[in-house]
């Protein structure tokens, strides 16, 4: 089924990143499904420069959706788990064709957020502001079956996830935090830590929701030199994942402020991300602000 659709597409998205063929295909699949369901007024995708406005003949609804159609798509060629991230917000009343300005809503305005994970099993993880629920696709009946209710993230953890190849660019608080973790039981933390890195945010956050941990894609000198505040997109990745993490009892910050309270200024805005088990995220935040 994947013959001819793996690898690069020979094009770039709005962020100047090389698009995979599956990025484009998945984006088209979601647009077709969403524009025909009668519940949405406009869409915004990580893969598209501007808001997708529904054709005049399509039914309108009261919601707007932002989504990353295929997070971690670089992993497709090596058969590692990938996923889709989405966020649902209310559309302004009385406006038939919402604009980019209408999407400039903080994470606290989300009415639902979640992701689908495509791995050994296909799962949908979602929150509507009343806890986090996990559903697994039953291929025999074609339905998603509730398999885990009211997911809670442990407050303490001994696992962290970060791209260690960027270590030389990190700010001092992140350098300190990772150094202390790596010193293990002999160091100031008094316990050993394990490091994980999948390079797929959906896979990383799913692991944290399942057993705890801290995920970090912090600000660094390399990103700033490229004119970027962070790596991950606020509307398509950071904001929806923050809602899930908080609803499961975790914490999500930029290192300095709560991600859910960040006011977007543009569709493809990037921010630093630190999220996961409460006590570890709060420790790193204290290193930034102390």
XYZ file of N, CA and C in Angstrom:
870
model
N 0.821 -1.205 0.000
C 0.000 0.000 0.000
C 0.858 1.259 0.000
N 2.120 1.131 0.421
C 2.989 2.297 0.492
C 3.961 2.385 -0.681
N 3.817 1.492 -1.659
C 4.708 1.509 -2.811
C 4.562 2.839 -3.549
N 5.694 3.536 -3.736
C 5.694 4.778 -4.485
C 5.326 6.013 -3.703
N 4.999 5.859 -2.403
C 4.595 7.040 -1.631
C 5.575 7.362 -0.508
N 6.625 6.576 -0.354
C 7.646 6.894 0.634
C 8.685 7.817 0.009
N 9.561 8.383 0.858
C 10.619 9.247 0.367
C 10.175 10.680 0.188
N 11.098 11.502 -0.356
C 10.853 12.935 -0.501
C 9.972 13.219 -1.711
N 9.211 14.326 -1.603
C 8.311 14.712 -2.691
C 8.964 15.689 -3.653
N 10.136 16.230 -3.277
C 10.794 17.212 -4.126
C 10.249 18.606 -3.960
N 9.521 18.838 -2.859
C 8.965 20.164 -2.579
C 9.216 20.510 -1.121
N 8.975 21.792 -0.779
C 9.141 22.253 0.593
C 7.821 22.803 1.104
N 7.615 22.691 2.453
C 6.432 23.307 3.035
C 6.721 24.767 3.350
N 5.765 25.434 4.009
C 5.896 26.863 4.264
C 7.092 27.195 5.152
N 7.533 26.217 5.976
C 8.684 26.450 6.841
C 10.011 26.197 6.148
N 9.979 25.846 4.855
C 11.202 25.570 4.128
C 11.743 24.179 4.370
N 10.901 23.295 4.918
C 11.324 21.929 5.187
C 10.933 21.028 4.019
N 11.801 20.073 3.723
C 11.506 19.141 2.642
C 10.269 18.325 2.981
N 9.302 18.314 2.084
C 8.092 17.541 2.307
C 8.288 16.100 1.863
N 7.787 15.183 2.675
C 7.711 13.794 2.277
C 6.439 13.595 1.458
N 6.453 12.586 0.594
C 5.258 12.316 -0.207
C 4.046 12.071 0.676
N 4.262 11.377 1.805
C 3.142 11.078 2.684
C 2.625 12.315 3.397
N 3.465 13.354 3.583
C 2.981 14.622 4.143
C 1.864 15.182 3.267
N 2.115 15.206 1.975
C 1.169 15.790 1.024
C -0.092 14.941 0.919
N 0.093 13.633 0.840
C -1.055 12.728 0.725
C -1.937 12.817 1.966
N -1.313 12.774 3.140
C -2.077 12.819 4.385
C -2.802 14.146 4.538
N -2.143 15.231 4.170
C -2.778 16.548 4.235
C -4.039 16.578 3.364
N -3.941 16.039 2.164
C -5.093 16.018 1.261
C -6.227 15.159 1.815
N -5.881 14.037 2.433
C -6.899 13.146 3.009
C -7.687 13.857 4.103
N -6.970 14.565 4.982
C -7.649 15.240 6.086
C -8.494 16.410 5.597
N -7.997 17.144 4.616
C -8.793 18.257 4.078
C -10.093 17.735 3.469
N -9.999 16.676 2.695
C -11.196 16.124 2.058
C -12.213 15.663 3.097
N -11.729 15.009 4.151
C -12.639 14.514 5.191
C -13.276 15.655 5.970
N -12.473 16.653 6.319
C -12.968 17.736 7.168
C -13.874 18.707 6.416
N -13.571 18.979 5.160
C -14.372 19.975 4.439
C -15.749 19.442 4.054
N -15.938 18.146 4.190
C -17.213 17.549 3.803
C -18.083 17.122 4.982
N -17.604 17.341 6.223
C -18.377 16.801 7.348
C -19.412 17.762 7.920
N -19.404 19.009 7.473
C -20.424 19.947 7.904
C -20.217 20.566 9.266
N -19.079 20.290 9.907
C -18.847 20.779 11.266
C -17.812 21.895 11.340
N -17.082 22.149 10.259
C -15.984 23.119 10.329
C -16.215 24.301 9.389
N -15.600 25.427 9.767
C -15.698 26.643 8.962
C -14.400 26.951 8.234
N -13.269 26.456 8.775
C -11.960 26.692 8.152
C -10.947 25.737 8.759
N -9.840 25.533 8.045
C -8.778 24.631 8.479
C -7.434 25.334 8.372
N -6.504 24.931 9.232
C -5.125 25.405 9.125
C -4.211 24.206 9.318
N -3.321 23.994 8.370
C -2.427 22.839 8.392
C -0.974 23.284 8.430
N -0.163 22.510 9.106
C 1.273 22.781 9.130
C 1.861 22.772 7.727
N 1.250 22.032 6.825
C 1.785 21.875 5.479
C 1.319 22.951 4.501
N 0.478 23.882 4.952
C -0.074 24.899 4.055
C 0.251 26.292 4.569
N 0.588 27.193 3.656
C 1.027 28.530 4.054
C -0.084 29.347 4.690
N -1.287 29.236 4.154
C -2.394 30.062 4.631
C -3.547 29.173 5.079
N -4.569 29.800 5.638
C -5.778 29.094 6.050
C -6.436 28.447 4.832
N -6.959 27.237 5.024
C -7.727 26.589 3.958
C -9.188 27.005 4.106
N -9.672 27.724 3.117
C -11.058 28.179 3.133
C -11.928 27.190 2.360
N -13.007 26.798 2.948
C -13.879 25.820 2.323
C -14.485 26.367 1.034
N -14.605 25.528 0.003
C -15.282 25.953 -1.226
C -16.721 26.387 -0.922
N -17.293 27.267 -1.746
C -18.634 27.808 -1.475
C -19.726 26.752 -1.340
N -19.558 25.599 -2.018
C -20.615 24.590 -1.992
C -20.518 23.643 -0.803
N -19.504 23.824 0.055
C -19.336 22.940 1.203
C -20.120 23.467 2.406
N -20.711 22.549 3.198
C -21.462 22.980 4.382
C -20.530 23.524 5.456
N -20.983 24.571 6.158
C -20.185 25.186 7.221
C -20.631 24.677 8.587
N -19.702 24.761 9.551
C -20.020 24.412 10.927
C -19.421 25.426 11.877
N -19.566 25.211 13.182
C -19.140 26.211 14.175
C -17.698 26.079 14.644
N -16.900 25.193 14.026
C -15.559 24.931 14.535
C -14.476 25.192 13.489
N -13.257 25.385 13.996
C -12.069 25.461 13.149
C -11.071 24.427 13.667
N -10.308 23.851 12.755
C -9.362 22.788 13.111
C -7.964 23.163 12.643
N -6.992 23.009 13.527
C -5.584 23.093 13.138
C -4.992 21.697 13.263
N -4.080 21.344 12.362
C -3.547 19.986 12.429
C -2.177 19.870 11.771
N -1.415 18.938 12.301
C -0.173 18.469 11.689
C -0.521 17.117 11.090
N -0.680 17.020 9.780
C -1.220 15.790 9.197
C -0.374 14.552 9.416
N 0.953 14.709 9.423
C 1.804 13.534 9.616
C 3.050 13.929 10.397
N 2.929 13.951 11.704
C 4.056 14.280 12.570
C 5.073 13.143 12.551
N 6.349 13.505 12.429
C 7.400 12.487 12.411
C 7.526 11.779 11.082
N 7.121 12.445 9.998
C 7.083 11.779 8.693
C 8.445 11.292 8.220
N 9.527 11.884 8.737
C 10.862 11.415 8.356
C 11.106 9.986 8.822
N 10.273 9.511 9.767
C 10.410 8.143 10.268
C 9.701 7.110 9.397
N 8.893 7.571 8.445
C 8.123 6.631 7.632
C 9.020 5.649 6.891
N 10.128 6.157 6.359
C 10.999 5.313 5.545
C 11.661 4.202 6.345
N 11.701 4.354 7.682
C 12.353 3.338 8.516
C 11.345 2.648 9.429
N 10.038 2.817 9.135
C 8.971 2.080 9.807
C 8.897 2.351 11.308
N 9.099 3.623 11.685
C 8.944 4.038 13.082
C 7.605 4.754 13.222
N 7.003 4.681 14.400
C 5.673 5.240 14.630
C 5.601 6.726 14.269
N 4.517 7.098 13.616
C 4.224 8.489 13.267
C 2.797 8.785 13.722
N 2.318 9.994 13.456
C 0.967 10.294 13.908
C 0.421 11.590 13.348
N -0.797 11.913 13.739
C -1.483 13.149 13.377
C -1.855 13.886 14.654
N -1.594 15.195 14.708
C -1.943 16.017 15.865
C -3.025 17.001 15.433
N -4.016 17.225 16.304
C -5.090 18.147 15.931
C -5.584 18.956 17.124
N -6.161 20.101 16.806
C -6.748 20.992 17.804
C -8.047 21.551 17.240
N -9.063 21.670 18.091
C -10.363 22.190 17.670
C -10.701 23.428 18.492
N -11.025 24.513 17.800
C -11.431 25.754 18.451
C -12.729 26.245 17.816
N -13.371 27.195 18.465
C -14.620 27.725 17.933
C -14.350 28.762 16.848
N -15.181 28.737 15.823
C -15.113 29.746 14.764
C -15.904 30.976 15.199
N -15.501 32.149 14.741
C -16.261 33.357 15.087
C -17.664 33.304 14.480
N -18.632 33.743 15.233
C -20.013 33.717 14.753
C -20.228 34.760 13.654
N -21.017 34.365 12.675
C -21.400 35.302 11.634
C -20.376 35.519 10.545
N -19.260 34.766 10.587
C -18.221 34.905 9.559
C -18.163 33.613 8.747
N -18.449 33.706 7.468
C -18.508 32.506 6.631
C -17.128 31.961 6.309
N -16.158 32.856 6.108
C -14.805 32.435 5.747
C -13.788 33.023 6.724
N -13.514 32.324 7.834
C -12.542 32.820 8.816
C -11.166 33.019 8.187
N -10.416 33.955 8.735
C -9.071 34.262 8.260
C -8.041 33.794 9.276
N -6.776 34.017 8.964
C -5.697 33.632 9.880
C -5.854 34.313 11.234
N -6.321 35.549 11.242
C -6.499 36.264 12.509
C -7.466 35.541 13.440
N -8.443 34.864 12.878
C -9.427 34.155 13.701
C -8.832 32.922 14.378
N -7.705 32.442 13.860
C -7.023 31.300 14.473
C -6.085 31.723 15.605
N -5.912 33.028 15.800
C -4.976 33.508 16.819
C -5.597 33.430 18.211
N -5.842 32.204 18.662
C -6.446 31.937 19.962
C -5.472 31.127 20.813
N -5.305 31.484 22.092
C -4.391 30.726 22.954
C -4.909 29.316 23.213
N -4.045 28.473 23.733
C -4.423 27.091 24.001
C -5.597 26.944 24.940
N -5.786 27.912 25.819
C -6.907 27.860 26.755
C -8.252 27.939 26.044
N -8.259 28.369 24.781
C -9.510 28.466 24.022
C -9.869 27.154 23.322
N -8.991 26.168 23.365
C -9.274 24.895 22.707
C -10.463 24.209 23.378
N -11.327 23.618 22.560
C -12.419 22.836 23.133
C -12.139 21.340 23.035
N -11.161 20.973 22.226
C -10.720 19.581 22.139
C -9.348 19.551 21.488
N -8.582 18.523 21.807
C -7.259 18.339 21.211
C -6.898 16.869 21.308
N -6.014 16.443 20.427
C -5.617 15.043 20.490
C -4.651 14.667 19.386
N -4.416 13.379 19.276
C -3.560 12.857 18.215
C -3.989 11.445 17.869
N -3.611 11.024 16.682
C -3.722 9.626 16.275
C -2.307 9.088 16.129
N -2.082 7.908 16.635
C -0.769 7.258 16.584
C -0.849 6.065 15.652
N 0.038 6.036 14.657
C 0.075 4.942 13.703
C 1.323 4.110 13.983
N 1.147 3.035 14.721
C 2.266 2.190 15.115
C 1.853 0.734 15.071
N 2.333 -0.087 16.030
C 1.902 -1.485 16.084
C 0.381 -1.618 16.147
N -0.272 -0.633 16.789
C -1.724 -0.499 16.727
C -2.039 0.948 16.381
N -3.229 1.200 15.882
C -3.662 2.564 15.579
C -4.494 3.071 16.743
N -4.063 4.183 17.329
C -4.738 4.709 18.508
C -5.140 6.162 18.293
N -6.217 6.557 18.947
C -6.620 7.956 19.004
C -6.676 8.362 20.467
N -5.960 9.428 20.806
C -5.910 9.939 22.174
C -6.492 11.342 22.145
N -7.477 11.606 23.001
C -8.225 12.856 22.881
C -8.647 13.390 24.240
N -8.760 14.698 24.311
C -9.361 15.348 25.470
C -10.358 16.392 24.992
N -11.456 16.502 25.717
C -12.423 17.577 25.497
C -12.468 18.480 26.725
N -11.386 18.441 27.505
C -11.319 19.250 28.710
C -11.814 18.536 29.944
N -12.090 17.243 29.819
C -12.561 16.440 30.944
C -11.739 15.161 31.056
N -10.420 15.328 31.086
C -9.534 14.182 31.173
C -9.097 13.691 29.805
N -8.188 12.725 29.820
C -7.626 12.170 28.584
C -8.078 10.725 28.424
N -8.595 10.415 27.243
C -9.074 9.064 26.960
C -8.295 8.501 25.769
N -8.029 7.200 25.817
C -7.323 6.521 24.734
C -8.234 5.495 24.072
N -8.247 5.515 22.742
C -9.050 4.582 21.959
C -8.134 3.819 21.000
N -8.445 2.550 20.768
C -7.661 1.715 19.862
C -8.549 1.223 18.729
N -8.035 1.290 17.513
C -8.814 0.867 16.350
C -8.967 -0.647 16.331
N -10.218 -1.097 16.293
C -10.538 -2.508 16.100
C -10.790 -2.704 14.605
N -9.855 -3.339 13.940
C -9.943 -3.459 12.483
C -11.097 -4.358 12.058
N -11.517 -5.265 12.931
C -12.609 -6.168 12.564
C -13.933 -5.431 12.401
N -14.188 -4.475 13.306
C -15.459 -3.745 13.223
C -15.290 -2.336 12.665
N -14.026 -1.894 12.496
C -13.772 -0.576 11.933
C -14.073 0.570 12.866
N -14.096 0.316 14.166
C -14.405 1.350 15.151
C -13.250 1.511 16.138
N -13.167 2.714 16.735
C -12.211 2.951 17.812
C -12.857 2.558 19.137
N -12.195 1.678 19.876
C -12.715 1.148 21.135
C -11.980 1.801 22.304
N -12.722 2.279 23.297
C -12.105 2.876 24.478
C -11.278 1.826 25.208
N -9.976 2.070 25.324
C -9.086 1.101 25.968
C -8.426 1.629 27.235
N -8.490 2.944 27.447
C -7.920 3.497 28.681
C -8.618 4.814 29.004
N -9.103 4.937 30.231
C -9.837 6.124 30.649
C -9.043 6.953 31.643
N -9.301 8.255 31.618
C -8.758 9.175 32.623
C -7.264 8.948 32.867
N -6.503 9.047 31.803
C -5.053 8.832 31.861
C -4.409 9.856 32.796
N -3.497 9.389 33.634
C -2.778 10.276 34.549
C -1.278 10.049 34.393
N -0.533 11.156 34.316
C 0.922 11.098 34.196
C 1.532 11.106 35.593
N 2.431 10.174 35.909
C 3.105 10.213 37.219
C 3.823 11.541 37.417
N 3.782 12.066 38.640
C 4.420 13.356 38.909
C 5.939 13.265 38.866
N 6.482 12.092 39.169
C 7.931 11.883 39.145
C 8.291 10.929 38.016
N 9.520 11.047 37.537
C 9.951 10.202 36.435
C 11.461 10.045 36.463
N 11.949 9.028 35.763
C 13.389 8.841 35.596
C 13.719 8.700 34.114
N 12.879 9.301 33.256
C 13.117 9.282 31.817
C 13.012 10.688 31.252
N 13.921 11.021 30.369
C 13.828 12.297 29.670
C 14.039 12.076 28.179
N 13.438 12.951 27.377
C 13.550 12.862 25.922
C 14.004 14.202 25.380
N 15.142 14.203 24.712
C 15.693 15.420 24.131
C 16.658 15.030 23.021
N 16.806 15.883 22.021
C 17.758 15.639 20.942
C 19.143 16.061 21.421
N 19.898 15.109 21.932
C 21.183 15.411 22.567
C 22.226 15.931 21.579
N 21.995 15.784 20.284
C 22.964 16.294 19.311
C 23.029 17.821 19.317
N 22.026 18.462 19.931
C 22.016 19.926 20.023
C 22.608 20.436 21.331
N 23.218 19.571 22.092
C 23.679 19.926 23.441
C 24.545 21.184 23.469
N 25.419 21.340 22.495
C 26.339 22.477 22.508
C 25.628 23.813 22.301
N 24.369 23.784 21.854
C 23.617 25.019 21.615
C 22.652 25.370 22.750
N 22.469 24.460 23.707
C 21.449 24.675 24.738
C 21.777 25.842 25.654
N 20.734 26.430 26.223
C 20.901 27.444 27.251
C 21.381 26.796 28.545
N 21.943 27.608 29.445
C 22.525 27.108 30.694
C 21.544 26.289 31.534
N 20.275 26.698 31.697
C 19.359 25.897 32.517
C 19.159 24.480 31.985
N 19.089 24.331 30.672
C 18.924 22.999 30.087
C 20.213 22.197 30.236
N 21.350 22.840 30.009
C 22.642 22.174 30.217
C 22.731 21.622 31.637
N 22.353 22.448 32.599
C 22.411 22.033 34.002
C 21.486 20.850 34.268
N 20.255 20.942 33.776
C 19.276 19.887 34.040
C 19.741 18.547 33.482
N 20.168 18.533 32.219
C 20.592 17.280 31.595
C 21.864 16.751 32.254
N 22.788 17.633 32.584
C 24.017 17.211 33.258
C 23.708 16.506 34.570
N 22.783 17.065 35.333
C 22.420 16.449 36.612
C 21.768 15.085 36.407
N 20.937 14.959 35.369
C 20.318 13.664 35.075
C 21.371 12.622 34.702
N 22.341 13.034 33.890
C 23.354 12.097 33.409
C 24.324 11.657 34.502
N 24.448 12.441 35.557
C 25.324 12.053 36.668
C 24.750 10.912 37.494
N 23.470 10.664 37.321
C 22.863 9.497 37.932
C 22.867 9.485 39.441
N 22.955 8.283 39.977
C 22.830 8.100 41.424
C 23.959 8.782 42.182
N 25.109 8.982 41.524
C 26.231 9.656 42.185
C 26.099 11.176 42.153
N 25.187 11.698 41.368
C 25.049 13.141 41.197
C 24.045 13.768 42.143
N 23.720 15.045 41.935
C 22.827 15.774 42.835
C 21.396 15.250 42.840
N 20.979 14.540 41.783
C 19.619 14.005 41.760
C 19.496 12.721 42.558
N 20.591 12.014 42.735
C 20.574 10.803 43.547
C 19.843 9.630 42.928
N 19.639 9.644 41.612
C 18.999 8.509 40.944
C 19.430 8.472 39.485
N 19.311 7.308 38.878
C 19.687 7.140 37.484
C 18.515 7.478 36.560
N 18.837 8.074 35.418
C 17.838 8.422 34.411
C 18.120 7.664 33.121
N 17.076 7.410 32.349
C 17.195 6.887 30.998
C 16.814 7.977 30.008
N 17.476 7.995 28.843
C 17.136 8.948 27.794
C 16.415 8.239 26.662
N 15.398 8.888 26.124
C 14.647 8.375 24.981
C 14.601 9.463 23.911
N 14.641 9.077 22.639
C 14.451 10.043 21.560
C 14.012 9.311 20.303
N 12.771 9.565 19.869
C 12.201 8.903 18.704
C 12.181 9.829 17.490
N 12.241 11.147 17.730
C 12.120 12.158 16.668
C 10.723 12.167 16.065
N 9.747 11.787 16.863
C 8.332 11.882 16.508
C 7.608 12.341 17.761
N 7.085 13.578 17.752
C 6.464 14.110 18.963
C 5.298 13.247 19.430
N 4.513 12.732 18.489
C 3.392 11.880 18.872
C 3.876 10.667 19.656
N 4.927 10.012 19.170
C 5.452 8.837 19.867
C 6.007 9.206 21.238
N 6.705 10.339 21.318
C 7.277 10.773 22.599
C 6.172 11.067 23.620
N 5.162 11.832 23.219
C 4.100 12.209 24.145
C 3.245 11.003 24.515
N 3.053 10.083 23.585
C 2.290 8.875 23.921
C 2.997 8.070 25.011
N 4.308 7.964 24.896
C 5.057 7.253 25.940
C 4.900 7.960 27.282
N 4.980 9.291 27.279
C 4.874 10.048 28.529
C 3.483 9.907 29.132
N 2.446 9.951 28.304
C 1.093 9.751 28.819
C 0.911 8.349 29.380
N 1.643 7.399 28.828
C 1.497 6.006 29.245
C 2.268 5.688 30.517
N 3.496 6.250 30.654
C 4.304 5.866 31.816
C 5.108 7.006 32.433
N 4.890 8.224 31.992
C 5.606 9.364 32.563
C 6.862 9.699 31.792
N 7.455 10.836 32.134
C 8.670 11.298 31.472
C 8.600 12.791 31.225
N 9.677 13.335 30.693
C 9.724 14.749 30.328
C 10.256 14.860 28.907
N 9.555 15.634 28.089
C 9.924 15.853 26.694
C 10.393 17.286 26.548
N 11.525 17.477 25.875
C 12.094 18.814 25.735
C 12.527 19.079 24.301
N 12.070 20.181 23.747
C 12.666 20.758 22.546
C 12.846 22.232 22.856
N 13.897 22.569 23.608
C 14.049 23.926 24.150
C 14.578 24.915 23.120
N 14.545 26.177 23.499
C 15.210 27.207 22.703
C 16.711 26.950 22.731
N 17.409 27.306 21.669
C 18.866 27.162 21.676
C 19.495 28.170 20.714
N 20.809 28.251 20.758
C 21.528 29.254 19.965
C 21.384 29.013 18.465
N 21.348 27.755 18.051
C 21.231 27.448 16.624
C 19.889 27.917 16.068
N 18.819 27.683 16.827
C 17.500 28.125 16.390
C 17.428 29.645 16.311
N 17.983 30.306 17.331
C 17.942 31.769 17.344
C 18.740 32.354 16.174
N 19.862 31.714 15.849
C 20.669 32.191 14.723
C 19.901 32.091 13.410
N 18.948 31.157 13.367
C 18.111 30.995 12.174
C 16.842 31.838 12.258
N 16.749 32.673 13.303
C 15.590 33.546 13.462
C 14.360 32.852 13.999
N 14.558 31.727 14.694
C 13.430 30.955 15.219
C 13.446 30.961 16.745
N 12.274 31.168 17.331
C 12.154 31.152 18.790
C 12.226 29.732 19.334
N 11.759 28.783 18.550
C 11.766 27.381 18.950
C 11.680 26.508 17.720
N 11.546 25.205 17.932
C 11.469 24.251 16.829
C 10.028 23.869 16.496
N 9.208 23.674 17.517
C 7.865 23.138 17.322
C 6.831 24.245 17.128
N 5.807 23.950 16.367
C 4.780 24.946 16.037
C 3.748 25.032 17.153
N 3.413 26.258 17.500
C 2.475 26.483 18.596
C 1.091 25.916 18.288
N 0.531 26.268 17.140
C -0.856 25.903 16.854
C -1.033 24.440 16.490
N -0.049 23.831 15.850
C -0.213 22.480 15.322
C 0.366 21.393 16.223
N 1.292 21.753 17.111
C 1.969 20.754 17.936
C 1.929 21.107 19.421
N 2.513 22.240 19.773
C 2.692 22.574 21.188
C 1.376 22.779 21.920
N 0.461 23.526 21.330
C -0.791 23.842 22.011
C -1.675 22.610 22.229
N -1.959 21.809 21.189
C -2.780 20.619 21.435
C -2.135 19.615 22.375
N -0.827 19.400 22.250
C -0.163 18.467 23.157
C -0.157 18.992 24.588
N -0.079 20.306 24.756
C -0.114 20.888 26.097
C -1.459 20.646 26.761
N -2.537 20.748 25.989
C -3.860 20.479 26.556
C -3.956 19.038 27.036
N -3.459 18.101 26.239
C -3.456 16.695 26.649
C -2.634 16.488 27.914
N -1.427 17.034 27.930
C -0.533 16.857 29.071
C -1.159 17.422 30.343
N -1.705 18.623 30.268
C -2.313 19.233 31.457
C -3.539 18.451 31.918
N -4.340 17.983 30.989
C -5.532 17.225 31.360
C -5.181 15.884 32.002
N -3.957 15.419 31.776
C -3.496 14.175 32.401
C -2.685 14.433 33.669
N -2.663 15.678 34.131
C -1.973 15.994 35.381
C -0.537 16.416 35.223
N -0.076 16.597 33.990
C 1.287 17.041 33.756
C 1.374 18.546 33.618
N 2.548 19.027 33.230
C 2.805 20.456 33.076
C 3.452 20.678 31.715
N 3.101 21.790 31.063
C 3.664 22.116 29.749
C 4.044 23.587 29.716
N 5.328 23.864 29.495
C 5.813 25.241 29.482
C 6.799 25.454 28.338
N 7.141 26.714 28.135
C 8.213 27.056 27.199
C 9.563 27.016 27.903
N 9.538 26.710 29.170
C 10.703 26.851 30.035
C 10.539 28.057 30.934
N 9.664 28.967 30.498
C 9.459 30.206 31.258
C 7.990 30.545 31.484
N 7.117 30.077 30.598
C 5.694 30.379 30.754
C 4.852 29.201 30.284
N 3.616 29.171 30.769
C 2.678 28.118 30.407
C 2.328 28.215 28.921
N 2.508 27.111 28.208
C 2.252 27.120 26.770
C 0.797 27.450 26.465
N -0.131 26.957 27.265
C -1.555 27.170 27.015
C -1.948 28.643 27.060
N -1.102 29.485 27.660
C -1.420 30.904 27.771
C -0.676 31.758 26.749
N 0.142 31.133 25.922
C 0.871 31.888 24.895
C -0.108 32.374 23.828
N -0.093 33.661 23.564
C -0.974 34.244 22.547
C -0.322 34.117 21.170
N -0.923 33.373 20.253
C -0.333 33.232 18.916
C -0.280 34.574 18.185
N 0.747 34.735 17.377
C 0.880 35.951 16.578
C 0.899 35.656 15.082
N 1.092 34.383 14.717
C 1.060 33.987 13.309
C 0.768 32.497 13.213
N 0.298 32.058 12.055
C -0.128 30.670 11.879
C 0.975 29.669 12.166
N 2.196 29.983 11.745
C 3.276 29.001 11.843
C 4.312 29.378 12.902
N 3.858 30.081 13.920
C 4.730 30.481 15.030
C 5.340 29.260 15.718
N 6.617 29.363 16.049
C 7.327 28.293 16.758
C 7.658 28.747 18.175
N 7.674 27.794 19.104
C 8.033 28.111 20.483
C 8.850 26.972 21.086
N 9.603 27.260 22.164
C 10.276 26.193 22.903
C 9.236 25.340 23.628
N 9.562 24.080 23.866
C 8.613 23.163 24.505
C 9.301 22.328 25.577
N 8.693 22.317 26.768
C 9.095 21.424 27.861
C 7.803 20.908 28.472
N 7.546 19.615 28.405
C 6.283 19.096 28.937
C 6.423 17.668 29.436
N 5.536 17.314 30.378
C 5.537 15.965 30.910
C 5.266 15.917 32.393
N 5.962 15.017 33.090
C 5.751 14.801 34.522
C 5.968 16.089 35.312
N 5.025 16.386 36.173
C 4.936 17.668 36.866
C 6.231 18.083 37.552
N 6.787 17.227 38.383
C 7.924 17.638 39.204
C 9.176 17.915 38.379
N 9.371 17.176 37.294
C 10.547 17.409 36.453
C 10.404 18.689 35.634
N 9.221 18.922 35.079
C 9.010 20.149 34.304
C 9.149 21.368 35.207
N 8.600 21.293 36.400
C 8.699 22.425 37.324
C 10.142 22.656 37.766
N 10.926 21.604 37.880
C 12.345 21.759 38.234
C 13.085 22.523 37.137
N 12.884 22.110 35.881
C 13.571 22.785 34.782
C 13.080 24.228 34.628
N 11.797 24.454 34.837
C 11.263 25.818 34.781
C 11.903 26.686 35.856
N 12.099 26.116 37.040
C 12.745 26.857 38.130
C 14.188 27.199 37.777
N 14.865 26.310 37.041
C 16.231 26.602 36.604
C 16.245 27.792 35.636
N 15.189 27.924 34.838
C 15.105 29.045 33.900
C 14.791 30.358 34.604
N 13.947 30.295 35.607
C 13.438 31.523 36.230
C 14.117 31.866 37.541
N 14.879 30.916 38.112
C 15.480 31.130 39.424
C 16.738 31.980 39.366
